[in-house]
PDB file of C-alpha atoms and ligand atoms in Angstrom:
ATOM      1  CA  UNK A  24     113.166 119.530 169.563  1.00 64.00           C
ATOM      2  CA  UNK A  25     114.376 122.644 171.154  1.00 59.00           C
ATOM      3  CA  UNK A  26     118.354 122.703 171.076  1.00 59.00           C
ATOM      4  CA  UNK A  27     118.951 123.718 174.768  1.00 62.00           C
ATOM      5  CA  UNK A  28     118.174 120.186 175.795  1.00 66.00           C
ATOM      6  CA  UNK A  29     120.332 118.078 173.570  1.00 67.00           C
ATOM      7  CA  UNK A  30     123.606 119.663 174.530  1.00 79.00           C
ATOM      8  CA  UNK A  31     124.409 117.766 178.172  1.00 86.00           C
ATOM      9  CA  UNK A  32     125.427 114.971 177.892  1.00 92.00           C
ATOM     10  CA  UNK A  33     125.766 114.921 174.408  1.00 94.00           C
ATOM     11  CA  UNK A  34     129.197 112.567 174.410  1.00 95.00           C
ATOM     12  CA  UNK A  35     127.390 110.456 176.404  1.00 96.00           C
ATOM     13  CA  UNK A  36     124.475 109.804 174.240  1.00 96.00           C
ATOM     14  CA  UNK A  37     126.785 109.541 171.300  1.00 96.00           C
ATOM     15  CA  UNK A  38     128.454 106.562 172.954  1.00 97.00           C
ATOM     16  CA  UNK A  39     125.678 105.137 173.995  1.00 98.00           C
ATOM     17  CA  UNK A  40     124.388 105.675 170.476  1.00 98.00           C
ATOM     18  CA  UNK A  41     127.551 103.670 168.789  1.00 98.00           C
ATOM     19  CA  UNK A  42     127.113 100.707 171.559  1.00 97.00           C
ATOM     20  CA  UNK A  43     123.433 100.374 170.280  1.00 98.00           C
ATOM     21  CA  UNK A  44     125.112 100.128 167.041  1.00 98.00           C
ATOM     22  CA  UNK A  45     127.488  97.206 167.786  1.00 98.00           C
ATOM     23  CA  UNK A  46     124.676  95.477 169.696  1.00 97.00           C
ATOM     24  CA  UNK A  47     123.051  94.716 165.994  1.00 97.00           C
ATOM     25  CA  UNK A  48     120.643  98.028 165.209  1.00 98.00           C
ATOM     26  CA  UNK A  49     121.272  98.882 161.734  1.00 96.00           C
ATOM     27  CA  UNK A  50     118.783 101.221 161.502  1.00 97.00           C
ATOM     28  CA  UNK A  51     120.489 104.459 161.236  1.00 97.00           C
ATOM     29  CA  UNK A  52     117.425 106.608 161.720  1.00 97.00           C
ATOM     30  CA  UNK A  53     116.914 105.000 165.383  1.00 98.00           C
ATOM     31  CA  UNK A  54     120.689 105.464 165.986  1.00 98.00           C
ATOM     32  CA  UNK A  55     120.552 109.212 165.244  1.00 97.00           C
ATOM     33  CA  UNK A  56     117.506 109.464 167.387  1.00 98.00           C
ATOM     34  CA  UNK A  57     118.947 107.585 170.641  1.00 98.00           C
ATOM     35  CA  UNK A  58     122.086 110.250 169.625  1.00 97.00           C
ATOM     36  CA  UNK A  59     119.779 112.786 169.970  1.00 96.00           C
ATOM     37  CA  UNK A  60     116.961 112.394 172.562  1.00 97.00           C
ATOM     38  CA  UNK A  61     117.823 113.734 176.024  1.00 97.00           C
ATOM     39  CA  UNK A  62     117.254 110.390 178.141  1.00 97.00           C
ATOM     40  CA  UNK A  63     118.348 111.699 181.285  1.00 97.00           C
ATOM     41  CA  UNK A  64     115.470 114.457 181.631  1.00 97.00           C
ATOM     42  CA  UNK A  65     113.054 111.126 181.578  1.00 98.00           C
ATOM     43  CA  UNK A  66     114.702 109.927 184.573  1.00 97.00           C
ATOM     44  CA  UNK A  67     114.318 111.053 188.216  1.00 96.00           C
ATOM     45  CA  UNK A  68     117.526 113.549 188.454  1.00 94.00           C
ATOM     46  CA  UNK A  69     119.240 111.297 191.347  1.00 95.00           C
ATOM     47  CA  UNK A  70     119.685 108.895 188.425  1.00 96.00           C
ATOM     48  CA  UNK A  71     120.553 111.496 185.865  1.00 94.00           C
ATOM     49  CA  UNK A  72     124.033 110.152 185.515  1.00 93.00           C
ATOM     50  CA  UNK A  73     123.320 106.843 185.057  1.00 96.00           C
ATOM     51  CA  UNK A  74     121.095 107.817 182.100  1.00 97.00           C
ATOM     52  CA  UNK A  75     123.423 107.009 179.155  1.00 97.00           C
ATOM     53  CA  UNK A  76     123.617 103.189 180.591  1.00 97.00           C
ATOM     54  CA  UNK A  77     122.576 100.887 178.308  1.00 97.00           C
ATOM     55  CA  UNK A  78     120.436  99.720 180.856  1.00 97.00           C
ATOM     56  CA  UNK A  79     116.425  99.598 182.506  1.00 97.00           C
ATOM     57  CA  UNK A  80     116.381 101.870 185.408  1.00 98.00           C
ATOM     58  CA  UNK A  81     113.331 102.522 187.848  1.00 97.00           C
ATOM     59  CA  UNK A  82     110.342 105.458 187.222  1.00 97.00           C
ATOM     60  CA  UNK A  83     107.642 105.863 189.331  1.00 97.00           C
ATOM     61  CA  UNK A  84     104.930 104.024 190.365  1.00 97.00           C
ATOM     62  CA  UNK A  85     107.482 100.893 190.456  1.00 97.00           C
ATOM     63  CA  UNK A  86     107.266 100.643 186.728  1.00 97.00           C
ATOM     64  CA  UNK A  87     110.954 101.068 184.392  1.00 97.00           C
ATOM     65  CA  UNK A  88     112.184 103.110 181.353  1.00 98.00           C
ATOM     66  CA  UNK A  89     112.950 100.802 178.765  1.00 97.00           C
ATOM     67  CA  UNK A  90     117.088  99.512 178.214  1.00 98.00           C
ATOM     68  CA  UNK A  91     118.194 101.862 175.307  1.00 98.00           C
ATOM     69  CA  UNK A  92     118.778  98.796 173.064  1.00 98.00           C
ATOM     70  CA  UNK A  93     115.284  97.039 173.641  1.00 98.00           C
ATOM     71  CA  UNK A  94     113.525 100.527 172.826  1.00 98.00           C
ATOM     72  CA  UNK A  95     115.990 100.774 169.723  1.00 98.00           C
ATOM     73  CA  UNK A  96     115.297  97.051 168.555  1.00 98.00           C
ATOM     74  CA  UNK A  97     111.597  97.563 169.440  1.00 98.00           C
ATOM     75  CA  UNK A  98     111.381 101.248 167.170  1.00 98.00           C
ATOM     76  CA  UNK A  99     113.465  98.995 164.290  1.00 98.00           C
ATOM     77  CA  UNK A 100     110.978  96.234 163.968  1.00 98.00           C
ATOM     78  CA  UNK A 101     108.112  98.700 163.657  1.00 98.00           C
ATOM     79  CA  UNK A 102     110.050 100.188 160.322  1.00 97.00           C
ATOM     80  CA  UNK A 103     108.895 103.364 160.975  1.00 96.00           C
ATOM     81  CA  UNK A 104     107.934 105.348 157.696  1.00 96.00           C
ATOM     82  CA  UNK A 105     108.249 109.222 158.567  1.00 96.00           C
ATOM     83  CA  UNK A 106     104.774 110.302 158.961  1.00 97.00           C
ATOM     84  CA  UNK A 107     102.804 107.289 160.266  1.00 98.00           C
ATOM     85  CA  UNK A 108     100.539 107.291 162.891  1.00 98.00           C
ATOM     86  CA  UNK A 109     101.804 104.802 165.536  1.00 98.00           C
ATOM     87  CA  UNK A 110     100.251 103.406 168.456  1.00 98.00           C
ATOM     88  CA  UNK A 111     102.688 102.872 171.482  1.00 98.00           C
ATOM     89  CA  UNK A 112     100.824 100.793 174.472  1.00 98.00           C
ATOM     90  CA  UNK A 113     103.103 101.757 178.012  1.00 98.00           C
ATOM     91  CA  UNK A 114     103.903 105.719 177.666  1.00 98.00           C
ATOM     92  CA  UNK A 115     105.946 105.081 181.097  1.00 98.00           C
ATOM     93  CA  UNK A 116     108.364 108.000 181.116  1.00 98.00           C
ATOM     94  CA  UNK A 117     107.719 108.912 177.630  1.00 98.00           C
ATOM     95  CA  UNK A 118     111.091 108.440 176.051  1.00 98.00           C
ATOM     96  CA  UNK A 119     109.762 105.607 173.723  1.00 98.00           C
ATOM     97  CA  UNK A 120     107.378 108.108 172.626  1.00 98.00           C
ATOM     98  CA  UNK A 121     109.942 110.855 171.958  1.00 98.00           C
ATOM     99  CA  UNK A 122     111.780 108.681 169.719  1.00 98.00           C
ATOM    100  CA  UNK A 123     109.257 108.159 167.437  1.00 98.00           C
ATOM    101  CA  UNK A 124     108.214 111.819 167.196  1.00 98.00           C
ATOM    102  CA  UNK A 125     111.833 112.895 166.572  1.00 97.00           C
ATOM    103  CA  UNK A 126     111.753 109.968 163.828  1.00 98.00           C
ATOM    104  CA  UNK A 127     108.349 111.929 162.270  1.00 97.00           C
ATOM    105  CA  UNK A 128     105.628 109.651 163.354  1.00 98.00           C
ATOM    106  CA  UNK A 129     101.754 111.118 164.260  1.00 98.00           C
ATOM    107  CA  UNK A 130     102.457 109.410 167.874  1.00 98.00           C
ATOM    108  CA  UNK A 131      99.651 108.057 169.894  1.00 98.00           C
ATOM    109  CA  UNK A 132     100.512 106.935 173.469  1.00 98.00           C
ATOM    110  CA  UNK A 133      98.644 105.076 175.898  1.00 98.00           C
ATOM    111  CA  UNK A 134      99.867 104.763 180.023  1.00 98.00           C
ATOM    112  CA  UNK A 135      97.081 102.961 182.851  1.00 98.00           C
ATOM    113  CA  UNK A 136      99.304 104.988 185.708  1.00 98.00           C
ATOM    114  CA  UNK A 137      98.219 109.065 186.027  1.00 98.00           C
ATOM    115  CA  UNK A 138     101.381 110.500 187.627  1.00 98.00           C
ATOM    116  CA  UNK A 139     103.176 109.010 184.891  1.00 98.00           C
ATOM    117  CA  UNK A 140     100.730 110.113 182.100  1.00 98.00           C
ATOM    118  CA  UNK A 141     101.532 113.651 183.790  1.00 98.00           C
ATOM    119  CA  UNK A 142     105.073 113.451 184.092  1.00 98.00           C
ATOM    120  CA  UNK A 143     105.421 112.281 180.521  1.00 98.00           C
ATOM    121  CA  UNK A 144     102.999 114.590 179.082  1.00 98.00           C
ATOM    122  CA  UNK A 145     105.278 117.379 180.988  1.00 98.00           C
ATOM    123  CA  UNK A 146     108.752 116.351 179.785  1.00 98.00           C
ATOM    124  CA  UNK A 147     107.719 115.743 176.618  1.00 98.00           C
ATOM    125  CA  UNK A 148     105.663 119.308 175.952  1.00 97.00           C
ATOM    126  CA  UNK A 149     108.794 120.951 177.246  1.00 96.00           C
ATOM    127  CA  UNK A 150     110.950 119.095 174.600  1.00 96.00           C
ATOM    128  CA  UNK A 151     108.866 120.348 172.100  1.00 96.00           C
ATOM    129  CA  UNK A 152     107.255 117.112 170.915  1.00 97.00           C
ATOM    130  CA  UNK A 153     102.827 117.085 170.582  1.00 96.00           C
ATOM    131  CA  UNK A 154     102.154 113.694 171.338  1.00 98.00           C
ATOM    132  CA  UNK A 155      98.117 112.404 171.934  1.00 98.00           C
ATOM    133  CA  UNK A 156      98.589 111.015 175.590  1.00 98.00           C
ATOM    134  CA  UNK A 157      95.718 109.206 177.151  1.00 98.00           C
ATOM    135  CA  UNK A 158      95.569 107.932 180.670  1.00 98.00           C
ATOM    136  CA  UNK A 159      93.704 104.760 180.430  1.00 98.00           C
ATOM    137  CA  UNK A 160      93.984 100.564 179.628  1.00 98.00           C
ATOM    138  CA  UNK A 161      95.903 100.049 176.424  1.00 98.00           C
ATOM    139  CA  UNK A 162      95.156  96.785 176.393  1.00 98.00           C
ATOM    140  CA  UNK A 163      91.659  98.026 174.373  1.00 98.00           C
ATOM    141  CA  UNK A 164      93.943  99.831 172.148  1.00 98.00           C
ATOM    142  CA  UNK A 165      92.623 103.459 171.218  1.00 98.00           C
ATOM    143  CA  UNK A 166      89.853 102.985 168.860  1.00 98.00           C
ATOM    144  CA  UNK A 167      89.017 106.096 168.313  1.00 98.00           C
ATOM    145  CA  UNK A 168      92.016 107.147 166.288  1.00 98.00           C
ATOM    146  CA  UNK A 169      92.531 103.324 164.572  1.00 98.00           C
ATOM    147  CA  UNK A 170      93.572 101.926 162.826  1.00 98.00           C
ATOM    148  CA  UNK A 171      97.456 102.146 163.047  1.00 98.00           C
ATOM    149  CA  UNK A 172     100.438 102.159 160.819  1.00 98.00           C
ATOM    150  CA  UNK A 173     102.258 100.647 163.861  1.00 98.00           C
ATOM    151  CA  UNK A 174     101.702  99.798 167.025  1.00 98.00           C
ATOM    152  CA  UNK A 175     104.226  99.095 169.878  1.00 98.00           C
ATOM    153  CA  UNK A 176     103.854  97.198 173.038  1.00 98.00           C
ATOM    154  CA  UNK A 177     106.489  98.156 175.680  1.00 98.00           C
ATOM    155  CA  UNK A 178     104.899  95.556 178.800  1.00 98.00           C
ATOM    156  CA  UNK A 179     104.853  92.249 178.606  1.00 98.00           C
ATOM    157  CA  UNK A 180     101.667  90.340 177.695  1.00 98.00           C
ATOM    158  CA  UNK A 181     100.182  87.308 178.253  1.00 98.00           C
ATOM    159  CA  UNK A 182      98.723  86.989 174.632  1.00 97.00           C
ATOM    160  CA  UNK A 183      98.297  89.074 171.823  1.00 97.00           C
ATOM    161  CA  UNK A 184      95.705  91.180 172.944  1.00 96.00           C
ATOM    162  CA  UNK A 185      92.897  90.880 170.211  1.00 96.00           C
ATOM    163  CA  UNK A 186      91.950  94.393 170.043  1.00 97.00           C
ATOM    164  CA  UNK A 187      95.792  95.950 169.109  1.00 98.00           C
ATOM    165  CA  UNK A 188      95.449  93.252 166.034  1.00 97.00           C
ATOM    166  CA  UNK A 189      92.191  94.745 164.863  1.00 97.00           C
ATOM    167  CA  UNK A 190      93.375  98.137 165.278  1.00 98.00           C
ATOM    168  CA  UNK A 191      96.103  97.645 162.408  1.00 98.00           C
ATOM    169  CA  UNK A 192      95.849  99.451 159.110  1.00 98.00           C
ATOM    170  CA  UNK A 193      96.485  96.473 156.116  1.00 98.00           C
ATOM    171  CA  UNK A 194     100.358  96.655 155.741  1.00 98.00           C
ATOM    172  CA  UNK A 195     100.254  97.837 159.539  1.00 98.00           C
ATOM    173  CA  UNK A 196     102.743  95.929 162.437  1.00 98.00           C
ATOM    174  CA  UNK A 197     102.259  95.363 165.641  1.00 98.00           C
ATOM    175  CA  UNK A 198     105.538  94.775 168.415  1.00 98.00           C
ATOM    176  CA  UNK A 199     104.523  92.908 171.020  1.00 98.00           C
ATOM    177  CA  UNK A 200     106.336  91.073 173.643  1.00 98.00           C
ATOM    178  CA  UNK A 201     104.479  87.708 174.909  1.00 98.00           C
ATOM    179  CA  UNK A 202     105.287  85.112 177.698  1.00 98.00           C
ATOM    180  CA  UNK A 203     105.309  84.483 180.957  1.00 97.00           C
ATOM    181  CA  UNK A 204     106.053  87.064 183.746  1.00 94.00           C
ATOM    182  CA  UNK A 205     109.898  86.365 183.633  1.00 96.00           C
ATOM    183  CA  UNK A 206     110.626  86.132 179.900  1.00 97.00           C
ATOM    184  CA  UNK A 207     108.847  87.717 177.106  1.00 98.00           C
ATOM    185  CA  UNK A 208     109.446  86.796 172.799  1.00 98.00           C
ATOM    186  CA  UNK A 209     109.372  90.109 170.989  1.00 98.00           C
ATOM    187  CA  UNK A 210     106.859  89.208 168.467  1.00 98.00           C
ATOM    188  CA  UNK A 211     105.598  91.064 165.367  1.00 98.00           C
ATOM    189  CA  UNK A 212     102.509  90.390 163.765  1.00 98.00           C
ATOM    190  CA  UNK A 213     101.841  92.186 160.196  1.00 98.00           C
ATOM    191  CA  UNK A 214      98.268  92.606 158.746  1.00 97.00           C
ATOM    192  CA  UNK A 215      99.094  91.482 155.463  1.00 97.00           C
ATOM    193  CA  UNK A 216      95.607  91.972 154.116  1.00 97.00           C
ATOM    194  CA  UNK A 217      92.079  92.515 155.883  1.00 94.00           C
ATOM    195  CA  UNK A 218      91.953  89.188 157.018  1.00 94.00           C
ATOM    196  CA  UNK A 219      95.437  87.885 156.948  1.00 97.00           C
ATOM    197  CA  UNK A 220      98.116  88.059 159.565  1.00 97.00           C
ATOM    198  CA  UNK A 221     102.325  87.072 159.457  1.00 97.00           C
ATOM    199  CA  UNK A 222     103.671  86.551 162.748  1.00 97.00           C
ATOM    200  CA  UNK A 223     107.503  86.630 163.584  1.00 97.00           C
ATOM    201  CA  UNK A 224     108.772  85.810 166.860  1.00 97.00           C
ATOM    202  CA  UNK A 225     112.035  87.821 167.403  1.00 96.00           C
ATOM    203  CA  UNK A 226     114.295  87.682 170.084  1.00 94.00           C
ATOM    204  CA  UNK A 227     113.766  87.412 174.382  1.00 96.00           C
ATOM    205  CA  UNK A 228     113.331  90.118 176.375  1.00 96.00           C
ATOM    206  CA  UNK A 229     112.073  90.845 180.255  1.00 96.00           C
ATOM    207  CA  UNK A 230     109.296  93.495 180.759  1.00 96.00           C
ATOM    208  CA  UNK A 231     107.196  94.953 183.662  1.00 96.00           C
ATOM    209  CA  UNK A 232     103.824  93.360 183.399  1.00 97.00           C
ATOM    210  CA  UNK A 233     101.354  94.387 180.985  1.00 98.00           C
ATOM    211  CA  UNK A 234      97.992  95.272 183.425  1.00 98.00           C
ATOM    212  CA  UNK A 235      94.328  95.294 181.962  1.00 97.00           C
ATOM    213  CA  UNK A 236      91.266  93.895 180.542  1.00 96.00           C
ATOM    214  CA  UNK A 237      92.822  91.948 177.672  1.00 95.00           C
ATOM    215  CA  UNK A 238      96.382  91.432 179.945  1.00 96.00           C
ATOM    216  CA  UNK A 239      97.470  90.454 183.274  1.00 97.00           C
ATOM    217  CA  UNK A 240      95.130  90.890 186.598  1.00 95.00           C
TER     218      UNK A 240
HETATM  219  N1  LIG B  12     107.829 103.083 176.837  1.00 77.98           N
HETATM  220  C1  LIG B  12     108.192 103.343 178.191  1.00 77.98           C
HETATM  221  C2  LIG B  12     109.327 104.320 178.309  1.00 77.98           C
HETATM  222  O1  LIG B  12     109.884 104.718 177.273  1.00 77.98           O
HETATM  223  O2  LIG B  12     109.634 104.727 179.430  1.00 77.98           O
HETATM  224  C3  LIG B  12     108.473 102.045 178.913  1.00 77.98           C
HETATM  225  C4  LIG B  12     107.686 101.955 180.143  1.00 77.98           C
HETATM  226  S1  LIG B  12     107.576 100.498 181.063  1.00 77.98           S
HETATM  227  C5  LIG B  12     108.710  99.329 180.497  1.00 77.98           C
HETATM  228  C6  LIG B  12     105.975  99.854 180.566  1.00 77.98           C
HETATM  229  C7  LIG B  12     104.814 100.750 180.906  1.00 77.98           C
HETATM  230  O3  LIG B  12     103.605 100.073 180.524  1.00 77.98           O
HETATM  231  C8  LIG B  12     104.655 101.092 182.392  1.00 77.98           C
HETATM  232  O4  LIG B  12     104.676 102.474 182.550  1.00 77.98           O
HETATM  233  C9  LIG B  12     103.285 100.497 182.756  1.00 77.98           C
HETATM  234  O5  LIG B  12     102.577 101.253 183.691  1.00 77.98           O
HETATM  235  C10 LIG B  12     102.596 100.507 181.401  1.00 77.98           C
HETATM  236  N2  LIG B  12     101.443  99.607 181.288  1.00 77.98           N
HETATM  237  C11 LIG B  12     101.289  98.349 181.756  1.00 77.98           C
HETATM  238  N3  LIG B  12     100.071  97.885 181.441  1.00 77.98           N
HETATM  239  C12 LIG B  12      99.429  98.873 180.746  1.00 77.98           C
HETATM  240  C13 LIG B  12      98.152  99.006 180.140  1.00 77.98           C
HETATM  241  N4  LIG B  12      97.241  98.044 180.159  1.00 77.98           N
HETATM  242  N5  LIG B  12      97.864 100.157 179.518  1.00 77.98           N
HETATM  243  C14 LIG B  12      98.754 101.174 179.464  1.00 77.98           C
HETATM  244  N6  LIG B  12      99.971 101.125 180.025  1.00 77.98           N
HETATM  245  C15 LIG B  12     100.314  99.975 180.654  1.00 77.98           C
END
């Protein structure tokens, strides 16, 4: 990432980055990258200041970036190996998708909204990451690239949407919250073999809606 960026704010994101801490992420890996990711150029500049909240706060096309701590706990439970190739399902601003480059992962990120596909794309080309973007319904996944070493779901979905499962390498993990539209369980589902699954349900969360074919109308 190219230094200029990560110098505002940089007290700021440290605190932010020792709150995360206390909240339970033990990960030190995700730590250092919440430390270091610029959050507030994700965010529309009249909320610039509030970036370093450990908090959800409104993008376009009435959709949120992700509390700190939920993408933190959500990047944990993938347990990232440097060099994967992981699926993320919601691009949104792109800051979710700038973690996991800056934690080494072959990043694959899917948004249904253009202008947010765009905006991300921008932001994160200018921070020096090469993400594969696609503007489309990641409900279906992205087949052409499966399967997955991980795959993270930041909407929340109905059901498991068959397709993510089936795009999982053996050994690969999918993050998914599931529930109703007011309360989600983070659940993570492991292909264990070809034809075997583990599923883990984690803790509650509340997500924006997860819209498509395999997800809500
Ligand atoms: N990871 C994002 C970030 O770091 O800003 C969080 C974005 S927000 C909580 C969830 C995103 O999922 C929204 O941008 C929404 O448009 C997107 N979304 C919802 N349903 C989708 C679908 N079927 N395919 C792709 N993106 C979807």
């Amino acid at each position: 990432m190219k230094d200029r960026h990560n110098r505002k704010y940089a007290n700021r994101r440290k605190k932010l980055a020792a709150d995360i801490r206390k909240k339970g992420i033990s990960d030190e890996r995700v730590i250092q990258a919440i430390e270091q990711i610029p959050r507030h150029l994700f965010v529309d500049s009249a909320l610039e200041k509030r970036a370093y909240e450990d908090s959800a706060l409104p993008i376009s096309c009435g959709q949120t970036i992700s509390q700190p701590y939920t993408v933190a706990a959500q990047t944990e439970h993938l347990q990232l190996q440097k060099g994967e190739k992981i699926l993320e399902i919601g691009t949104g601003s792109g800051y979710q998708a700038a973690i996991l480059c800056h934690m080494g992962a072959e990043v694959y990120s899917v948004e249904r909204h253009e202008p947010l596909y765009l905006s991300a794309r921008k932001v994160l080309k200018d921070l020096g990451f090469r993400p594969h973007l696609k503007c489309g319904d990641g409900t279906l996944g992205w087949s052409a690239y499966a399967p997955y070493d991980g795959i993270v779901v930041t909407a929340g979905a109905p059901v498991v949407p068959e397709d993510l499962i089936q795009q999982l390498s053996v050994g690969g993990r999918l993050i998914v919250p599931v529930g109703d539209q007011k309360v989600q369980t983070m659940t993570r589902i492991t292909r264990v073999s070809e034809d075997e699954y583990k599923q883990e349900q984690l803790k509650q969360y509340k997500f924006v809606p997860l819209i498509g074919e395999k997800g809500w109308d």
